[in-house]
Short mmCIF file of C-alpha atoms in Angstrom, two decimals:
data_model
loop_
_atom_site.label_atom_id
_atom_site.label_comp_id
_atom_site.label_asym_id
_atom_site.label_seq_id
_atom_site.Cartn_x
_atom_site.Cartn_y
_atom_site.Cartn_z
CA MET A 21 2.12 8.59 4.25
CA ILE A 22 -1.63 8.44 4.65
CA PHE A 23 -3.25 9.71 1.46
CA ARG A 24 -6.83 10.27 0.32
CA GLN A 25 -8.31 11.87 -2.80
CA LEU A 26 -11.69 13.46 -2.04
CA PHE A 27 -14.28 14.91 -4.42
CA GLU A 28 -16.83 17.74 -4.25
CA PRO A 29 -19.36 17.19 -7.06
CA GLU A 30 -20.81 20.65 -7.66
CA SER A 31 -17.46 22.25 -8.52
CA SER A 32 -15.81 18.93 -9.49
CA THR A 33 -13.01 19.81 -7.08
CA TYR A 34 -10.49 17.33 -5.76
CA THR A 35 -9.33 17.88 -2.19
CA TYR A 36 -6.31 15.91 -1.05
CA LEU A 37 -5.63 14.68 2.48
CA PHE A 38 -2.07 13.89 3.55
CA GLY A 39 -1.32 12.36 6.92
CA CYS A 40 1.92 11.68 8.76
CA PRO A 41 1.68 8.29 10.53
CA GLU A 42 4.48 9.17 12.95
CA THR A 43 3.10 12.46 14.27
CA GLY A 44 -0.59 12.13 13.47
CA GLN A 45 -0.54 15.53 11.73
CA ALA A 46 -2.40 16.17 8.50
CA VAL A 47 -2.61 18.62 5.60
CA LEU A 48 -5.67 19.31 3.45
CA LEU A 49 -4.96 20.64 -0.03
CA ASP A 50 -7.64 22.81 -1.69
CA PRO A 51 -10.60 22.04 0.62
CA VAL A 52 -14.15 23.18 -0.19
CA LEU A 53 -16.52 24.89 2.24
CA GLU A 54 -19.42 22.51 1.63
CA THR A 55 -17.36 19.46 2.63
CA VAL A 56 -16.14 20.62 6.06
CA ASP A 57 -18.15 17.96 7.93
CA ARG A 58 -16.93 15.20 5.64
CA ASP A 59 -13.32 16.27 6.04
CA LEU A 60 -13.54 16.55 9.83
CA GLU A 61 -15.16 13.12 10.07
CA LEU A 62 -12.39 11.61 7.94
CA LEU A 63 -9.68 13.21 10.06
CA GLN A 64 -11.32 11.81 13.19
CA ARG A 65 -11.70 8.36 11.67
CA LEU A 66 -8.03 8.29 10.68
CA GLN A 67 -7.03 9.73 14.08
CA LEU A 68 -5.29 12.69 12.49
CA LYS A 69 -5.00 16.29 13.68
CA LEU A 70 -5.24 18.93 10.97
CA ALA A 71 -2.08 21.02 11.03
CA TYR A 72 -2.44 22.99 7.77
CA VAL A 73 -4.79 23.87 4.99
CA LEU A 74 -2.70 24.34 1.85
CA GLU A 75 -3.94 26.13 -1.27
CA THR A 76 -2.64 26.05 -4.83
CA HIS A 77 -4.18 29.43 -5.70
CA ILE A 78 -7.17 31.71 -5.19
CA HIS A 79 -10.05 29.69 -6.60
CA ALA A 80 -12.81 31.11 -8.80
CA ASP A 81 -15.34 28.28 -8.82
CA HIS A 82 -15.89 27.50 -5.13
CA ILE A 83 -15.25 28.92 -1.67
CA THR A 84 -12.46 27.41 0.38
CA SER A 85 -13.10 26.03 3.85
CA ALA A 86 -9.69 27.21 5.08
CA CYS A 87 -10.90 29.80 7.57
CA ARG A 88 -13.73 27.59 8.81
CA LEU A 89 -11.30 24.72 9.41
CA ARG A 90 -8.89 27.03 11.22
CA ASN A 91 -11.67 28.16 13.52
CA LEU A 92 -12.72 24.58 14.26
CA THR A 93 -9.34 22.84 14.53
CA GLY A 94 -6.72 25.50 15.20
CA CYS A 95 -4.88 24.59 12.01
CA LYS A 96 -2.84 27.14 10.04
CA ILE A 97 -3.48 28.37 6.50
CA ALA A 98 -0.69 28.17 3.93
CA LEU A 99 -0.91 29.63 0.45
CA PRO A 100 1.43 31.26 -2.07
CA ALA A 101 3.44 34.06 -0.48
CA MET A 102 2.88 36.14 -3.63
CA GLU A 103 -0.80 36.50 -2.78
CA GLN A 104 -1.42 39.80 -1.00
CA VAL A 105 -3.85 38.46 1.57
CA SER A 106 -3.91 38.97 5.33
CA CYS A 107 -5.72 35.73 6.23
CA ARG A 108 -2.82 33.33 5.68
CA ASP A 109 -0.50 32.12 8.42
CA VAL A 110 2.29 30.80 6.18
CA GLY A 111 3.45 31.91 2.75
CA VAL A 112 4.81 29.16 0.50
CA GLU A 113 7.24 29.71 -2.34
CA GLU A 114 9.41 27.74 -4.71
CA GLY A 115 12.75 26.69 -3.29
CA GLN A 116 11.45 26.51 0.28
CA PRO A 117 10.12 23.02 1.09
CA PHE A 118 7.01 22.92 3.23
CA GLY A 119 7.09 20.21 5.89
CA VAL A 120 4.65 18.70 8.37
CA GLY A 121 6.00 15.73 10.30
CA SER A 122 7.41 13.35 7.70
CA LEU A 123 5.45 15.03 4.90
CA ARG A 124 7.47 17.17 2.48
CA PHE A 125 5.91 19.41 -0.15
CA GLN A 126 8.10 20.99 -2.82
CA PRO A 127 6.31 24.11 -4.09
CA ARG A 128 6.70 24.81 -7.81
CA PHE A 129 5.72 28.23 -9.13
CA THR A 130 3.42 27.48 -12.07
CA PRO A 131 1.77 30.74 -13.18
CA GLY A 132 -0.50 31.06 -16.17
CA HIS A 133 -3.93 30.06 -14.90
CA THR A 134 -3.41 32.74 -12.27
CA ASP A 135 -0.27 34.79 -11.77
CA THR A 136 0.54 33.29 -8.35
CA HIS A 137 -0.42 29.66 -8.93
CA HIS A 138 1.76 26.97 -7.30
CA SER A 139 1.87 23.20 -7.79
CA TYR A 140 3.23 20.84 -5.12
CA LEU A 141 5.58 17.92 -5.60
CA VAL A 142 5.44 15.14 -3.02
CA GLU A 143 8.17 12.50 -3.31
CA LEU A 144 8.28 9.21 -1.44
CA PRO A 145 10.46 6.17 -2.10
CA GLY A 146 9.20 4.53 -5.26
CA VAL A 147 6.53 7.10 -6.07
CA MET A 148 6.48 10.76 -7.02
CA ARG A 149 3.25 12.74 -7.05
CA VAL A 150 2.65 16.26 -8.34
CA PHE A 151 -0.49 18.17 -7.39
CA THR A 152 -1.05 20.54 -10.26
CA GLY A 153 -4.02 22.61 -9.09
CA ASP A 154 -5.67 24.24 -12.09
CA ALA A 155 -2.45 24.52 -14.10
CA LEU A 156 -2.37 21.03 -15.65
CA LEU A 157 -5.56 18.97 -15.83
CA ILE A 158 -6.10 15.50 -17.26
CA ASP A 159 -6.25 16.02 -21.04
CA GLY A 160 -6.46 19.76 -20.49
CA CYS A 161 -5.23 22.76 -18.54
CA GLY A 162 -6.56 25.73 -16.61
CA ARG A 163 -8.14 28.73 -18.28
CA THR A 164 -6.00 31.78 -18.90
CA ASP A 165 -8.66 34.41 -19.59
CA PHE A 166 -9.13 35.83 -16.06
CA GLN A 167 -7.25 36.45 -12.77
CA SER A 168 -4.14 37.70 -14.60
CA GLY A 169 -4.02 34.53 -16.69
CA ASP A 170 -1.33 34.27 -19.35
CA SER A 171 -1.21 31.48 -21.95
CA ALA A 172 2.49 31.92 -22.70
CA ALA A 173 3.30 31.77 -18.99
CA LEU A 174 1.18 28.62 -18.54
CA TYR A 175 2.91 26.91 -21.47
CA ARG A 176 6.29 27.71 -19.94
CA SER A 177 5.18 26.59 -16.47
CA ILE A 178 3.90 23.24 -17.65
CA HIS A 179 6.86 22.46 -19.87
CA GLU A 180 9.58 23.65 -17.49
CA LYS A 181 8.10 22.72 -14.10
CA LEU A 182 5.79 19.74 -14.80
CA PHE A 183 6.66 18.03 -18.07
CA SER A 184 10.30 18.04 -16.94
CA LEU A 185 9.45 15.59 -14.13
CA PRO A 186 10.08 11.83 -14.57
CA ASP A 187 7.64 10.04 -16.89
CA ASP A 188 6.04 7.98 -14.14
CA THR A 189 5.29 10.96 -11.88
CA LEU A 190 1.62 10.78 -10.93
CA VAL A 191 -0.40 13.88 -11.83
CA TYR A 192 -3.24 14.82 -9.50
CA PRO A 193 -5.28 17.84 -10.69
CA ALA A 194 -7.59 20.10 -8.69
CA HIS A 195 -10.53 19.34 -10.98
CA ASP A 196 -11.86 16.75 -13.34
CA TYR A 197 -15.27 16.89 -14.98
CA GLN A 198 -15.30 13.33 -16.37
CA HIS A 199 -14.67 11.28 -13.20
CA ARG A 200 -10.98 10.65 -13.91
CA HIS A 201 -8.70 10.54 -10.89
CA VAL A 202 -5.04 10.56 -11.87
CA SER A 203 -2.72 10.76 -14.86
CA THR A 204 1.05 10.66 -15.39
CA VAL A 205 3.55 13.14 -16.73
CA ALA A 206 4.26 10.81 -19.67
CA GLN A 207 0.58 10.54 -20.55
CA GLU A 208 0.00 14.30 -20.46
CA ARG A 209 3.21 15.04 -22.33
CA GLU A 210 2.25 12.60 -25.06
CA ARG A 211 -1.48 13.04 -25.54
CA ASN A 212 -2.78 16.17 -23.79
CA PRO A 213 -4.81 17.74 -26.64
CA ARG A 214 -3.67 21.25 -25.78
CA LEU A 215 -0.07 20.69 -24.77
CA GLY A 216 1.01 17.20 -25.75
CA SER A 217 2.69 15.73 -28.82
CA GLY A 218 5.26 18.52 -28.91
CA LYS A 219 2.81 21.35 -29.58
CA ALA A 220 4.59 24.66 -30.07
CA ARG A 221 3.92 27.63 -27.79
CA GLU A 222 2.22 29.59 -30.57
CA GLU A 223 -0.20 26.74 -31.27
CA PHE A 224 -1.07 26.49 -27.58
CA ILE A 225 -1.65 30.25 -27.33
CA SER A 226 -3.97 30.04 -30.35
CA ILE A 227 -5.89 27.11 -28.83
CA MET A 228 -6.39 29.01 -25.57
CA ALA A 229 -7.46 32.18 -27.37
CA ASN A 230 -10.18 30.32 -29.24
CA LEU A 231 -11.79 28.25 -26.47
CA LYS A 232 -14.79 30.57 -26.29
CA LEU A 233 -15.66 29.51 -22.75
CA ALA A 234 -18.41 31.38 -20.92
CA TYR A 235 -17.55 33.90 -18.23
CA PRO A 236 -17.07 31.99 -14.93
CA LYS A 237 -20.41 32.65 -13.28
CA LYS A 238 -19.14 32.16 -9.72
CA ILE A 239 -15.93 34.18 -9.96
CA ASP A 240 -17.34 37.47 -8.68
CA ILE A 241 -18.42 35.78 -5.44
CA ALA A 242 -15.74 33.11 -5.02
CA VAL A 243 -12.61 35.20 -5.57
CA PRO A 244 -13.39 37.92 -2.98
CA ALA A 245 -14.40 35.21 -0.48
CA ASN A 246 -11.23 33.25 -1.12
CA ARG A 247 -9.06 36.32 -0.69
CA GLN A 248 -10.37 36.15 2.88
CA CYS A 249 -9.62 32.40 3.04
CA GLY A 250 -13.34 31.70 2.97
CA ASP A 251 -14.18 34.04 5.86
CA CYS A 252 -17.18 35.54 4.10
CA ALA A 253 -20.75 36.52 4.86
CA PRO A 254 -23.35 33.72 4.74
CA GLU A 255 -25.00 35.64 1.91
CA ALA A 256 -22.00 34.89 -0.32
CA VAL A 257 -22.42 31.16 0.18
CA GLU A 258 -26.14 31.40 -0.48
CA GLN A 259 -25.51 33.36 -3.69
CA LEU A 260 -23.05 30.74 -4.87
CA HIS A 261 -25.61 28.00 -4.29
CA GLU A 262 -28.29 29.99 -6.10
CA LEU A 263 -26.07 30.15 -9.16
CA GLY A 264 -25.65 26.37 -9.00
CA GLY A 265 -24.03 24.17 -11.58
CA LYS A 266 -20.40 23.91 -12.57
CA SER A 267 -18.05 26.74 -13.43
CA ALA A 268 -15.30 24.88 -15.22
CA GLN A 269 -11.83 26.26 -14.74
CA GLY A 270 -10.09 24.53 -17.61
CA VAL A 271 -12.37 22.57 -19.95
CA PRO A 272 -16.12 22.60 -20.50
CA ALA A 273 -18.13 20.27 -18.33
CA PRO A 274 -19.69 17.29 -20.15
CA ASP A 275 -23.01 19.16 -20.35
CA GLY A 276 -21.27 22.08 -22.05
CA ASN A 277 -21.62 24.36 -19.01
CA ALA A 278 -18.35 26.24 -18.56
#
């Protein structure tokens, strides 16, 4: 498998590129509108054809490039089947593996940050990776105070669907605000300050209820745009840029801006 972890600095979003060496097909997970040119250049350099854009959930801190990439490459858009959106081509759900060439994604329904959030497990001989979106972050987790968030549901999702994976499973989140790239299930299970060290559900719910994070300043623009897979008016993109800065989806940014 060809694999790249890519970063968009304004929203601190990780986009993941997966390529099948046998077929030359590729998948982009959680791409960002501002990085379309970068992503297309990388695909060309690796001699890959984009087959799918895959989303973990409807994002609130940036606008996806899914529709733009579909227009430019002819790729299809895949996102959770639970989302009531007309722009997707394929609905993904737990129990139905998603395949492109030799690539196999195992969707895991992990609600709590949003009520339709999915993580994706990718297993290859000798290495297992889980792409946790905004559900599980490095030393943190996604917010639960908007988009039908639910702290109890997130606790259950992480413990039953993510912490149940083998210790050495690599954890790749959708965001990190401190330039960290990857963790492991064992590390998060042991030392995640919100969920690790055997914290009880009630303690986690209390932690989440007392975060006192600011209202996500980009949510009112990003969510409607992303419900159209990024097919939005140019004014929406301009408004997002005017707001500027980070809109942290799980933990405050180092400068305190959440």
